[in-house]
CSV table of C-alpha atoms in Angstrom, one decimal:
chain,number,residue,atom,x,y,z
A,647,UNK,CA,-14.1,151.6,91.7
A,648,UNK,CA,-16.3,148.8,91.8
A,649,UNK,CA,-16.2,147.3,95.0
A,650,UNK,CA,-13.4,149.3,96.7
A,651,UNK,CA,-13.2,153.3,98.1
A,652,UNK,CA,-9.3,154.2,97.4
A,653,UNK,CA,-8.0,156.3,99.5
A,654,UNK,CA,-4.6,158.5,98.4
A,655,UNK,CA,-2.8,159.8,101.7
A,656,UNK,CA,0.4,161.7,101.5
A,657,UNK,CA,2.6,162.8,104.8
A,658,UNK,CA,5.4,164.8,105.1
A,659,UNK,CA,6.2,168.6,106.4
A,660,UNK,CA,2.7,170.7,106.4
A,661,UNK,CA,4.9,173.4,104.4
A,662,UNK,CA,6.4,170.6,101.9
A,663,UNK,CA,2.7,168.9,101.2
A,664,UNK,CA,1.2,172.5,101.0
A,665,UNK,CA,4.5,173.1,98.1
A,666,UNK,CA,3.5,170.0,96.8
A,667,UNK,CA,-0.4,170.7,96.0
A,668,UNK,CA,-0.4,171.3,92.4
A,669,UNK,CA,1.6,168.3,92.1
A,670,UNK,CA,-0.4,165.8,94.1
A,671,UNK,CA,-4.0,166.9,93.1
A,672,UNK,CA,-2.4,166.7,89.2
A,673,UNK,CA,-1.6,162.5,90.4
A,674,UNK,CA,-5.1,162.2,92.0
A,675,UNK,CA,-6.9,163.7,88.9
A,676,UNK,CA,-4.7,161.6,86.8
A,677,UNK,CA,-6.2,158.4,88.2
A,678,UNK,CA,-7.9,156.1,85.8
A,679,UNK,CA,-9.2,152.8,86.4
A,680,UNK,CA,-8.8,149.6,83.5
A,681,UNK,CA,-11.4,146.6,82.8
A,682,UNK,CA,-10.5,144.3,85.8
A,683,UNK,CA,-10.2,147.8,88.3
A,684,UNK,CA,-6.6,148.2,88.9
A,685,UNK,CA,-6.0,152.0,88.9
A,686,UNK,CA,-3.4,154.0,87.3
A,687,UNK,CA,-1.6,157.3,87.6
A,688,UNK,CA,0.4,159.7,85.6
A,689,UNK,CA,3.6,160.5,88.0
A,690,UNK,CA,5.7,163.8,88.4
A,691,UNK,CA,9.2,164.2,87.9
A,692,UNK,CA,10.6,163.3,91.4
A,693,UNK,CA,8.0,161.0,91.8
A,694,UNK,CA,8.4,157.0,92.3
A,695,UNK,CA,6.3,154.4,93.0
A,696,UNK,CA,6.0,150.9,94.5
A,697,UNK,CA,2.7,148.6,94.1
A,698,UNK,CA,1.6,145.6,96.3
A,699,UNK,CA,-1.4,144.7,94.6
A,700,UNK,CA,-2.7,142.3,96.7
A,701,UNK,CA,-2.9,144.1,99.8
A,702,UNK,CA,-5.2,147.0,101.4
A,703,UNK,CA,-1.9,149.4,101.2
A,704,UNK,CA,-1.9,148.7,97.4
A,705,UNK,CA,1.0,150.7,97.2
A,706,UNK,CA,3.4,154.0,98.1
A,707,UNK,CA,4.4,157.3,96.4
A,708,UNK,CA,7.3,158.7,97.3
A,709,UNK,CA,9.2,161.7,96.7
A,710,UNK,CA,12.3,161.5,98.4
A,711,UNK,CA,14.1,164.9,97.6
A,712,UNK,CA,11.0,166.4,98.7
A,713,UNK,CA,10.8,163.8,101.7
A,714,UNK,CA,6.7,163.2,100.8
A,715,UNK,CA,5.3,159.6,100.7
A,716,UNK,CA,1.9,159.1,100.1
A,717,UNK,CA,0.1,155.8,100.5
A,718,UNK,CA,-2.6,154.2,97.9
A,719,UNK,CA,-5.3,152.4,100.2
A,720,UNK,CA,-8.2,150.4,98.7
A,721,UNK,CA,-11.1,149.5,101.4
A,722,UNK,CA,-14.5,147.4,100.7
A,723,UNK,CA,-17.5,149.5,100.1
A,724,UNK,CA,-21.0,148.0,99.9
A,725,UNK,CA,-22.9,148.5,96.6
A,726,UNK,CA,-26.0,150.2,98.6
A,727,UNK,CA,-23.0,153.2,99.3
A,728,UNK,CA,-23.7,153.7,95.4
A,729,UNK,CA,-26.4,156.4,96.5
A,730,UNK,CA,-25.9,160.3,97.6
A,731,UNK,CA,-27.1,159.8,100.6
A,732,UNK,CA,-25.8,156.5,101.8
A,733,UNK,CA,-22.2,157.9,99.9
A,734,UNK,CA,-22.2,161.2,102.3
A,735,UNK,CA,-22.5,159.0,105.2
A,736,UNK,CA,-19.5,157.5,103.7
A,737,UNK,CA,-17.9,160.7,103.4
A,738,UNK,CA,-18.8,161.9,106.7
A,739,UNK,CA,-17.1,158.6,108.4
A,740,UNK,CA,-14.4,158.9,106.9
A,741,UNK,CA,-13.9,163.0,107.2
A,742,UNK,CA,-14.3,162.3,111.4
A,743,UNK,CA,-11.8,159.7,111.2
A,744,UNK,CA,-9.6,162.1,110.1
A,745,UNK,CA,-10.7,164.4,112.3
A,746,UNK,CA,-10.1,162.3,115.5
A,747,UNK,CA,-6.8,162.0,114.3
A,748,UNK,CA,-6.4,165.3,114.8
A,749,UNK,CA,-8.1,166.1,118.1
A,750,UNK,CA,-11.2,167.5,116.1
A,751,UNK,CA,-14.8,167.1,116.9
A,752,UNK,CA,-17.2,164.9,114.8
A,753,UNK,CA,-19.2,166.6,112.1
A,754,UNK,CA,-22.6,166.3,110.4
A,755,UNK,CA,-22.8,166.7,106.7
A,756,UNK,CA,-23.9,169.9,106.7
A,757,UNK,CA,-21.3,171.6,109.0
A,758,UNK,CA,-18.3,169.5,106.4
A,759,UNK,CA,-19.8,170.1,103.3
A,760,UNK,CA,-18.9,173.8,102.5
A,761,UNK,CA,-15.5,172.8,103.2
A,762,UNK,CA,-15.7,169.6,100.7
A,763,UNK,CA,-14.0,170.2,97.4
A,764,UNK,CA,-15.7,168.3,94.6
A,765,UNK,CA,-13.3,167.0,91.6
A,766,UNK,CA,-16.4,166.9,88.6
A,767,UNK,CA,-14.3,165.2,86.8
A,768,UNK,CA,-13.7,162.1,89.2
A,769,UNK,CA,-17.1,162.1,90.3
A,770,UNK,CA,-20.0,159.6,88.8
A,771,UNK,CA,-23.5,160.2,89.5
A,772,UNK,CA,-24.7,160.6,93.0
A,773,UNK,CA,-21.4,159.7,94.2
A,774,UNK,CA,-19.3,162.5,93.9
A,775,UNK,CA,-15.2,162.7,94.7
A,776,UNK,CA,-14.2,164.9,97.2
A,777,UNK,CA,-10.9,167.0,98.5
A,778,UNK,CA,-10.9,168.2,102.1
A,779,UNK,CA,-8.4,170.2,103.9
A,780,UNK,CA,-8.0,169.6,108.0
A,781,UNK,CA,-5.7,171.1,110.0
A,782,UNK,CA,-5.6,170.3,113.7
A,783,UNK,CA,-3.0,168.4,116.2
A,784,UNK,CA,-2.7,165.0,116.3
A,785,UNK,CA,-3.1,162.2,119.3
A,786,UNK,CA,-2.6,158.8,119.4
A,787,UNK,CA,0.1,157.4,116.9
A,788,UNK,CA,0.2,160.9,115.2
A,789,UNK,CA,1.2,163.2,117.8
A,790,UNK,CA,3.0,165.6,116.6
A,791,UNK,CA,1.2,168.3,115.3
A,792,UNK,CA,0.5,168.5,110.9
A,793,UNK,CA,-2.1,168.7,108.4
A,794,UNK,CA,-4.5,166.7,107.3
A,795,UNK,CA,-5.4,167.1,103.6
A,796,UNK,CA,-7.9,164.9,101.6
A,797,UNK,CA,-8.9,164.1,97.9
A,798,UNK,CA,-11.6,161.9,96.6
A,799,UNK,CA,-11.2,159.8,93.2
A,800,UNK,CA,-13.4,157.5,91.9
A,801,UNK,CA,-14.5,156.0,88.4
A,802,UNK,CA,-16.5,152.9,86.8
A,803,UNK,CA,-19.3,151.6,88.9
A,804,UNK,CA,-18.3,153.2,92.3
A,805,UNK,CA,-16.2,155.6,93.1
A,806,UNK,CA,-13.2,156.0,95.6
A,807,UNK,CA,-12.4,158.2,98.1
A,808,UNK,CA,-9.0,159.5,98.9
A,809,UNK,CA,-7.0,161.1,101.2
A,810,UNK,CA,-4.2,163.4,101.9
A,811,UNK,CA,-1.9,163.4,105.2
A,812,UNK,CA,1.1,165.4,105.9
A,813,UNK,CA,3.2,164.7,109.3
A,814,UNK,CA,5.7,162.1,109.5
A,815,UNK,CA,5.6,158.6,108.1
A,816,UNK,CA,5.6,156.2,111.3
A,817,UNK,CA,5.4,159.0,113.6
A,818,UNK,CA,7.5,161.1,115.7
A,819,UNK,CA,9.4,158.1,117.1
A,820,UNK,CA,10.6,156.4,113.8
A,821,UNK,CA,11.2,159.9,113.1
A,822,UNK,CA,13.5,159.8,116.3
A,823,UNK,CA,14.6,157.0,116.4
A,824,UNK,CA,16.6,157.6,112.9
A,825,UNK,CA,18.0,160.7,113.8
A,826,UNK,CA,19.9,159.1,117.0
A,827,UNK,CA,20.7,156.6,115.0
A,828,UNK,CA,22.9,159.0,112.4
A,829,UNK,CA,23.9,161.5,115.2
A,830,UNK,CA,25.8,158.3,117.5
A,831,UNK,CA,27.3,157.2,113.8
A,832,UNK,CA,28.3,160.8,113.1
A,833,UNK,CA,29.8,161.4,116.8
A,834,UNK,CA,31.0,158.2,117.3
A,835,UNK,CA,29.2,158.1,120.6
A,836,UNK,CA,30.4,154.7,122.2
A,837,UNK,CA,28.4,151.8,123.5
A,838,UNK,CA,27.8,152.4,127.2
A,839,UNK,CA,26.1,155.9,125.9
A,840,UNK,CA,24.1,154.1,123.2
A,841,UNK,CA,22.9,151.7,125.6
A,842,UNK,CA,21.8,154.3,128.1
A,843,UNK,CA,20.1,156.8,125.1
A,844,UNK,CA,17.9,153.4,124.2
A,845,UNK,CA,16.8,153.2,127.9
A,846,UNK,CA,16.0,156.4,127.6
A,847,UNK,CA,14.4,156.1,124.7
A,848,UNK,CA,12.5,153.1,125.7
A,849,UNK,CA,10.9,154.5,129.0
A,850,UNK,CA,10.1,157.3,126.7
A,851,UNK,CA,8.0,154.7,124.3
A,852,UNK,CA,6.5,153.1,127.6
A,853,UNK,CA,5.4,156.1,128.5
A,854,UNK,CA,4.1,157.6,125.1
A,855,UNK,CA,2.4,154.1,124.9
A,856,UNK,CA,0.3,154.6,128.0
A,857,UNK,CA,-0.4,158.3,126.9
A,858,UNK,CA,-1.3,156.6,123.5
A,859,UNK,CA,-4.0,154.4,125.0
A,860,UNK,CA,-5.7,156.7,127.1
A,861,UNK,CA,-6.6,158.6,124.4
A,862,UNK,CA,-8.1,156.0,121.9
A,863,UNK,CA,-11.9,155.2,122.1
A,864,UNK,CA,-11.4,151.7,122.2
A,865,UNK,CA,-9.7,149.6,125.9
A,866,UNK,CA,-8.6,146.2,125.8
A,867,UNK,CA,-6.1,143.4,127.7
A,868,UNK,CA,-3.2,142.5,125.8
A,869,UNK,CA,-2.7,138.3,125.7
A,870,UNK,CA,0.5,137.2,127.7
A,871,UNK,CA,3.6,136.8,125.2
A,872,UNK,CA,2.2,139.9,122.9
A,873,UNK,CA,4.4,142.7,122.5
A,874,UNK,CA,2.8,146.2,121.9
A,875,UNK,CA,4.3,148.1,118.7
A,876,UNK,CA,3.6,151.2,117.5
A,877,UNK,CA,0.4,152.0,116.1
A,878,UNK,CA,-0.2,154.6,112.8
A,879,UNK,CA,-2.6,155.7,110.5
A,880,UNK,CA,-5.5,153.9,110.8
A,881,UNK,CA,-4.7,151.5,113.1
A,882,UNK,CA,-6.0,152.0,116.6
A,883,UNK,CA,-3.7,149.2,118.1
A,884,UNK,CA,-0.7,146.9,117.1
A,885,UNK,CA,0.9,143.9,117.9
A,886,UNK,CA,3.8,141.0,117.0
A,887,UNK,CA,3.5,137.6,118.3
A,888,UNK,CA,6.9,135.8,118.0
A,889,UNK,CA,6.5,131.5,118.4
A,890,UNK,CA,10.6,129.8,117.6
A,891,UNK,CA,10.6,131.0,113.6
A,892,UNK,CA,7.1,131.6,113.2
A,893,UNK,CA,5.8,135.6,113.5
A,894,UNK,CA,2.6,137.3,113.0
A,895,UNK,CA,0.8,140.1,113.4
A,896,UNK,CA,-2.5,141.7,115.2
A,897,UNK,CA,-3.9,145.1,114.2
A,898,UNK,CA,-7.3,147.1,115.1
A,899,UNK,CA,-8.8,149.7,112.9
A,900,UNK,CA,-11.9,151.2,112.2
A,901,UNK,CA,-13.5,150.9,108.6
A,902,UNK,CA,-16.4,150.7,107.0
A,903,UNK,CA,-17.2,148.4,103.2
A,904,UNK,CA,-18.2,145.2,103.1
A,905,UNK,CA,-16.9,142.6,104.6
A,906,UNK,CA,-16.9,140.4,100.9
A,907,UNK,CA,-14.7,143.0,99.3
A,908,UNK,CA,-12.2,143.0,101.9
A,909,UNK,CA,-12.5,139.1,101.8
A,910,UNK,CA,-11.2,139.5,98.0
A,911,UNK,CA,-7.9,141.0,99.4
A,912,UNK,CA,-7.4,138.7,102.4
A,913,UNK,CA,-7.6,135.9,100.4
A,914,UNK,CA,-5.1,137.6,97.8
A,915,UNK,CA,-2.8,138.3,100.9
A,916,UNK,CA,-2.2,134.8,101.4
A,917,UNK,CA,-1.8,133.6,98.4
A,918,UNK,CA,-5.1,132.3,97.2
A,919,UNK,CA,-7.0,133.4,94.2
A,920,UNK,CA,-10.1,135.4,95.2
A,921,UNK,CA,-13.7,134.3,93.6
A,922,UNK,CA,-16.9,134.0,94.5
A,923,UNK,CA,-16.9,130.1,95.5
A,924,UNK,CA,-14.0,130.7,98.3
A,925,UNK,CA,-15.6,133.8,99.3
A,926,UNK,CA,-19.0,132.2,100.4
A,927,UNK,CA,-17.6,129.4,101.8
A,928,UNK,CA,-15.6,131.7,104.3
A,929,UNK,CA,-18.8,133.2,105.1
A,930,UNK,CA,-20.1,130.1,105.2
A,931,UNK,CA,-18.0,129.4,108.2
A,932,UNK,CA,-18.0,132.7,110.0
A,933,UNK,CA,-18.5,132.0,114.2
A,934,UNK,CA,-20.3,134.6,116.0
A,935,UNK,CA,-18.7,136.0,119.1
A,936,UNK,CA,-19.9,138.2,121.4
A,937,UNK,CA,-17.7,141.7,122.1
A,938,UNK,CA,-19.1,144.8,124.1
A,939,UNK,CA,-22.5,143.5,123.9
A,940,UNK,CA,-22.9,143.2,120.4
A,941,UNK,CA,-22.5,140.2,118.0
A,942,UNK,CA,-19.0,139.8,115.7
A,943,UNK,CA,-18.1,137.4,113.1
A,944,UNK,CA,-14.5,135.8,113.5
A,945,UNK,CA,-13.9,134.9,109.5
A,946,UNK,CA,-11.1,132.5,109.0
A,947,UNK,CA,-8.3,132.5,105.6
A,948,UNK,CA,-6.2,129.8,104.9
A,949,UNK,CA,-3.7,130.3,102.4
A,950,UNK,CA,-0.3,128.7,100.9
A,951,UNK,CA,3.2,129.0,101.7
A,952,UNK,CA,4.7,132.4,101.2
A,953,UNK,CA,8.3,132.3,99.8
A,954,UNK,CA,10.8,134.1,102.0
A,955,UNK,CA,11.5,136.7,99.6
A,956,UNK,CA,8.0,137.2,99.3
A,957,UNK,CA,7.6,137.6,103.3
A,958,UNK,CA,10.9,139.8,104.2
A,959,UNK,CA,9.7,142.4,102.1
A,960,UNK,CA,6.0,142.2,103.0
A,961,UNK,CA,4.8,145.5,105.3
A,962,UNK,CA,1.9,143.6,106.6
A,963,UNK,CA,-0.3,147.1,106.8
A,964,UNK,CA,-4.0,147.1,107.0
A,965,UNK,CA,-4.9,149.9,106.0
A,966,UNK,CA,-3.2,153.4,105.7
A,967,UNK,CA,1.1,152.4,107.1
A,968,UNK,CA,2.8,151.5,110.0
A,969,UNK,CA,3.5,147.8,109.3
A,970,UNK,CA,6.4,145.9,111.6
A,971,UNK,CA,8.4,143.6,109.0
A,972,UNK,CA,7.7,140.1,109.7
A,973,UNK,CA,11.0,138.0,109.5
A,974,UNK,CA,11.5,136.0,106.4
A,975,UNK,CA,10.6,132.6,106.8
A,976,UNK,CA,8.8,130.3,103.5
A,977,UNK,CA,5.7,129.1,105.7
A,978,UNK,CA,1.7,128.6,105.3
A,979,UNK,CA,0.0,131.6,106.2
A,980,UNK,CA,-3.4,132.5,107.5
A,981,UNK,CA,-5.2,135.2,108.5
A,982,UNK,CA,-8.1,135.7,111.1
A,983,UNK,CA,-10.6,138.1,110.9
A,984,UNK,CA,-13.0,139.6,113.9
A,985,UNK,CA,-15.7,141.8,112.2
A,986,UNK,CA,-17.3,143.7,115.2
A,987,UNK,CA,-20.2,146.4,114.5
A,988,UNK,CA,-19.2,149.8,115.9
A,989,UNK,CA,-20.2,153.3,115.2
A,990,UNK,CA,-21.3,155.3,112.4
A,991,UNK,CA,-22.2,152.4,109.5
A,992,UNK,CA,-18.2,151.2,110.8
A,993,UNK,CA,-16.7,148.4,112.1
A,994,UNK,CA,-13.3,147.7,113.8
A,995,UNK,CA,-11.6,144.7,112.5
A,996,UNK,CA,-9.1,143.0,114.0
A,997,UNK,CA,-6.8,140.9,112.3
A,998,UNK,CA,-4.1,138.1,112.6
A,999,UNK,CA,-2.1,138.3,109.5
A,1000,UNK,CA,0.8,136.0,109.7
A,1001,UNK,CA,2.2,132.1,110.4
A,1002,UNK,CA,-0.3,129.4,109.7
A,1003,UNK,CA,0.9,127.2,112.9
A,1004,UNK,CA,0.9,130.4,114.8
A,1005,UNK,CA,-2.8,131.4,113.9
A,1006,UNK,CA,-4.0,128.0,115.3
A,1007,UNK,CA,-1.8,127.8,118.5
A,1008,UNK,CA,-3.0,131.5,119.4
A,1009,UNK,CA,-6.7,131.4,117.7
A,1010,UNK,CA,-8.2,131.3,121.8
A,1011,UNK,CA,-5.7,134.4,122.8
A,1012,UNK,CA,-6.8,136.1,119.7
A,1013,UNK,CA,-10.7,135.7,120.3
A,1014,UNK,CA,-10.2,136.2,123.8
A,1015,UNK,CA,-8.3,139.8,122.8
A,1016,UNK,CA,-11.1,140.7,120.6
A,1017,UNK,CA,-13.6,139.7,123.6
A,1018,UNK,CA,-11.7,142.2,126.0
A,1019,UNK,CA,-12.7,145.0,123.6
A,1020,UNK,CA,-14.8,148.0,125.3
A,1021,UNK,CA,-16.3,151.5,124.2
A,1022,UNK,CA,-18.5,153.9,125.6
């Protein structure tokens, strides 16, 4: 819808989401967009909903007797995407995504496109809406084996693409990691033994970590003081970076759009209003670095002070889930941006969402991160 693909992606147990079809293709074909672009949805019973409208994630689905959730993802699209063939390449970036999520090989159009389902009714002109059905085993973040189901909705100017995911939200170890917790409370196990299943549990994270990394397309060096956390959905890697009170957060993910789009929701993430002036003049400023060979743009957003309500309930997720909390603390935020050209029409970004004070004091550790950055 105008600038933005939006992408609909609901995990959960492959036989629950397969249950829950009817249901979740009724939402997506429900989706209508008003004047200003903001989409809407008619809801099932069961269903509930909870919208951040200022951030890529723009919001979650859940059905909790069912145990689905299903995330609402908006990503920048450039306006020369508004043509068939320029939108299938869209498609077919964002189909092999999925698909390397899943241990699958790439695909060219022409191999995908029998399995594309076209919603008619979603679709305008040459770019048409789509819903694809993947089934594979994951790697990386999602390794435990599901399905991978997509949809396409899209309406005014250009459309949007969505998709469908079942497996479990976080991944196998959130998964884990909740059902020690109720099994110690329900057993009563005491202290000592909770202390040794967490060091259990934590060489068991070291070494899913390391398993993690070897299969992602992407190596880097971590910056001294950065701790490691779990990466999902789109996110290749993730980090925290903890300075006294101030917190913040660094995440790598491949995407495609344009970059002004996503600028739009940056800005909105810290608390400015998004237009045209403040856009240009953060392109304006871009830097050029050099990573893998290849010239980036580091973009940096200033914004205002967050309120600590605001902040303790902010999942700062880029793009499809797997935000760490940042503690609450009322502080200026800022956001730093590394734009770096990679493969198929996509780049990976990486970004520093977080503290104000923070972004400044580790602005060399993050360029020097994004620097470290190789591919084949």
């Amino acid at each position: 819808n105008k600038d933005f693909a939006w992408f609909f992606k609901l995990t959960g147990d492959p036989e629950v989401v397969l249950k829950s079809d009817p249901e979740f293709r009724s939402i997506v074909k429900s989706v209508a967009f008003d004047g200003s672009g903001q989409p809407t949805w008619k809801l099932h019973e069961g269903w509930q909903q909870h919208i951040t409208p200022n951030d890529i994630t723009y919001g979650k689905l859940t059905n909790r007797e069912a145990g689905l959730i299903a995330t609402v993802t908006r990503l920048g699209i450039e306006e020369k995407s508004n043509s068939e063939e320029r939108w299938r390449e869209y498609i077919v970036g964002n189909v092999n995504r999925w698909r390397q999520q899943l241990s699958l090989d790439n695909q060219e159009w022409a191999q995908m496109s029998s399995e594309l389902e076209e919603f008619p009714e979603l679709s305008q002109g040459p770019a048409k809406a789509y819903f694809v059905s993947i089934a594979g085993k994951g790697s990386g973040a999602m390794s435990a084996p599901f399905m991978n189901r997509g949809a396409g909705v899209k309406a005014a100017d250009v459309p949007s693409s969505q998709s469908v995911v079942a497996g479990g939200e976080g991944g196998p170890e959130a998964a884990e990691k909740g059902d020690t917790k109720g099994e110690e409370e329900a057993n009563g196990r005491a202290g000592e033994r909770a202390g040794e299943r967490a060091g259990e549990r934590a060489g068991e994270r070291a070494e899913s970590d390391a398993e993690r990394r070897a299969t992602l397309p992407i190596t880097y060096t971590v910056p001294e003081g950065w701790s490691e956390t779990a990466a999902s959905g789109m996110r290749m890697a993730a980090f925290t970076i903890e300075e006294g009170e101030s917190a913040g957060e660094v995440t790598v993910i491949a995407a495609g759009g344009g970059i002004e789009a996503n600028i739009g929701i940056w800005l909105g993430q810290v608390g400015v209003e998004a237009g045209a002036e403040s856009t240009q003049r953060i392109l304006a400023a871009a830097e050029e670095i050099v990573v893998n060979g290849v010239t980036a743009k580091l973009y940096t957003i200033d914004g205002g002070v967050s309120p600590a309500s605001e902040v303790s309930a902010e999942k700062s997720a880029d793009a499809e889930t797997g935000g760490e909390e940042i503690p609450a603390v009322a502080t200026a935020q800022a956001i730093l941006i590394v734009d770096i050209p990679w493969r198929g029409g996509q780049s990976l970004f990486v970004k520093y969402k977080g503290a104000q004070s923070l972004a400044q004091s580790q602005r060399e550790a993050f360029i020097e991160f994004a620097k470290s950055i190789e591919w084949n």
